[in-house]
Every structure is written in structure tokens, then in C-alpha cells.
mmCIF file of C-alpha atoms in Angstrom:
data_model
loop_
_atom_site.group_PDB
_atom_site.id
_atom_site.type_symbol
_atom_site.label_atom_id
_atom_site.label_comp_id
_atom_site.label_asym_id
_atom_site.label_seq_id
_atom_site.Cartn_x
_atom_site.Cartn_y
_atom_site.Cartn_z
ATOM 1 C CA MET A 1 -5.859 -12.905 30.777
ATOM 2 C CA THR A 2 -8.038 -10.593 32.884
ATOM 3 C CA THR A 3 -5.594 -7.718 32.428
ATOM 4 C CA ASP A 4 -5.690 -8.220 28.655
ATOM 5 C CA LEU A 5 -9.488 -8.151 28.692
ATOM 6 C CA ILE A 6 -9.568 -4.955 30.751
ATOM 7 C CA ASP A 7 -6.933 -3.403 28.485
ATOM 8 C CA ARG A 8 -8.960 -4.317 25.406
ATOM 9 C CA PHE A 9 -12.165 -2.919 26.909
ATOM 10 C CA GLY A 10 -10.411 0.335 27.840
ATOM 11 C CA ARG A 11 -8.973 0.729 24.363
ATOM 12 C CA LEU A 12 -12.348 0.095 22.719
ATOM 13 C CA ALA A 13 -14.105 2.520 25.080
ATOM 14 C CA LEU A 14 -11.552 5.237 24.337
ATOM 15 C CA ALA A 15 -11.776 4.568 20.588
ATOM 16 C CA ALA A 16 -15.584 4.771 20.774
ATOM 17 C CA MET A 17 -15.313 8.176 22.433
ATOM 18 C CA PHE A 18 -13.133 9.484 19.602
ATOM 19 C CA ILE A 19 -15.322 7.935 16.882
ATOM 20 C CA ASN A 20 -18.364 9.534 18.509
ATOM 21 C CA ALA A 21 -16.917 12.957 17.596
ATOM 22 C CA VAL A 22 -16.746 12.223 13.859
ATOM 23 C CA PRO A 23 -20.437 12.327 12.760
ATOM 24 C CA GLY A 24 -20.980 15.853 14.072
ATOM 25 C CA LYS A 25 -17.943 17.103 12.212
ATOM 26 C CA LEU A 26 -19.042 15.405 8.994
ATOM 27 C CA THR A 27 -22.683 16.499 9.061
ATOM 28 C CA ASP A 28 -21.862 20.149 9.844
ATOM 29 C CA PHE A 29 -18.523 20.456 8.076
ATOM 30 C CA GLY A 30 -19.152 24.028 6.932
ATOM 31 C CA GLY A 31 -20.287 25.152 10.363
ATOM 32 C CA THR A 32 -17.267 23.615 12.018
ATOM 33 C CA VAL A 33 -14.955 25.271 9.487
ATOM 34 C CA SER A 34 -16.687 28.599 10.191
ATOM 35 C CA ARG A 35 -16.148 28.191 13.945
ATOM 36 C CA ILE A 36 -12.479 27.384 13.369
ATOM 37 C CA ALA A 37 -12.109 30.330 10.970
ATOM 38 C CA ALA A 38 -13.680 32.631 13.576
ATOM 39 C CA LYS A 39 -10.599 31.982 15.719
ATOM 40 C CA GLY A 40 -8.426 33.678 13.087
ATOM 41 C CA ILE A 41 -7.394 30.763 10.878
ATOM 42 C CA PRO A 42 -8.084 31.292 7.140
ATOM 43 C CA ALA A 43 -11.096 29.270 5.939
ATOM 44 C CA PRO A 44 -9.193 27.111 3.389
ATOM 45 C CA VAL A 45 -6.620 26.201 6.023
ATOM 46 C CA ALA A 46 -9.387 25.533 8.554
ATOM 47 C CA GLY A 47 -11.073 23.158 6.095
ATOM 48 C CA ALA A 48 -7.842 21.286 5.465
ATOM 49 C CA LEU A 49 -7.116 21.055 9.192
ATOM 50 C CA LEU A 50 -10.625 19.785 9.896
ATOM 51 C CA ALA A 51 -10.351 17.151 7.163
ATOM 52 C CA ALA A 52 -7.003 16.042 8.601
ATOM 53 C CA ALA A 53 -8.497 15.927 12.102
ATOM 54 C CA ILE A 54 -11.370 13.718 10.911
ATOM 55 C CA VAL A 55 -8.979 11.323 9.174
ATOM 56 C CA LEU A 56 -6.772 11.172 12.272
ATOM 57 C CA LEU A 57 -9.777 10.551 14.519
ATOM 58 C CA ILE A 58 -10.888 7.629 12.378
ATOM 59 C CA LEU A 59 -7.449 6.085 11.836
ATOM 60 C CA GLY A 60 -6.319 6.713 15.402
ATOM 61 C CA SER A 61 -9.457 5.085 16.795
ATOM 62 C CA PHE A 62 -9.020 2.116 14.493
ATOM 63 C CA PHE A 63 -5.394 1.570 15.512
ATOM 64 C CA LEU A 64 -6.186 2.209 19.172
ATOM 65 C CA GLY A 65 -8.848 -0.497 19.049
ATOM 66 C CA LEU A 66 -6.424 -2.926 17.424
ATOM 67 C CA GLY A 67 -3.611 -2.134 19.847
ATOM 68 C CA ARG A 68 -1.887 -4.632 22.063
ATOM 69 C CA THR A 69 -0.502 -4.235 25.541
ATOM 70 C CA PRO A 70 1.753 -1.209 25.864
ATOM 71 C CA VAL A 71 5.472 -1.529 25.361
ATOM 72 C CA SER A 72 7.433 -0.771 28.492
ATOM 73 C CA VAL A 73 9.534 2.361 28.238
ATOM 74 C CA PRO A 74 12.736 2.576 30.251
ATOM 75 C CA HIS A 75 12.742 5.224 32.960
ATOM 76 C CA PHE A 76 15.749 7.487 33.000
ATOM 77 C CA CYS A 77 14.987 9.214 36.292
#
């Protein structure tokens, strides 16, 4: 029970950190696209990538917060 509570708290804290990044990207969308485009990516592509990143941040945080205990993965070493 305690491990589940700690796991839940950790997942919610991590999700909150990712969600915290979304408002800045939404309020200054054009500025963020300009900064991405300054790295050499065409502006339309930068806008599409930023929109995809925002959607993934929101959905990923939502699913991370809903997550259960991790599934054990077999070790092959």
C-alpha cells in the first residue's frame, strides 16, 4: 500500500512537471516557433513539431498520472 502511494505521488509529480511546460508554449507559440526555426528547421515544420510536442506533453502527462505500477521486464543479461 505504501509503495503504491509513493508510486502514485511520483507519477503525479512528474506529470505536473511536464504540464508546467505547456502554458509557456501556448502563450508564446510564435516566439517558440521562431526559436525552433532559428536552429535551421523551416517555420511550418517547426510549428507542426511544436503543436505535436504540446499534444504529447498533455496526453503523456495524463496517461502518466493514470498509470499503474510498472510491468516487470525480463532481463536478458
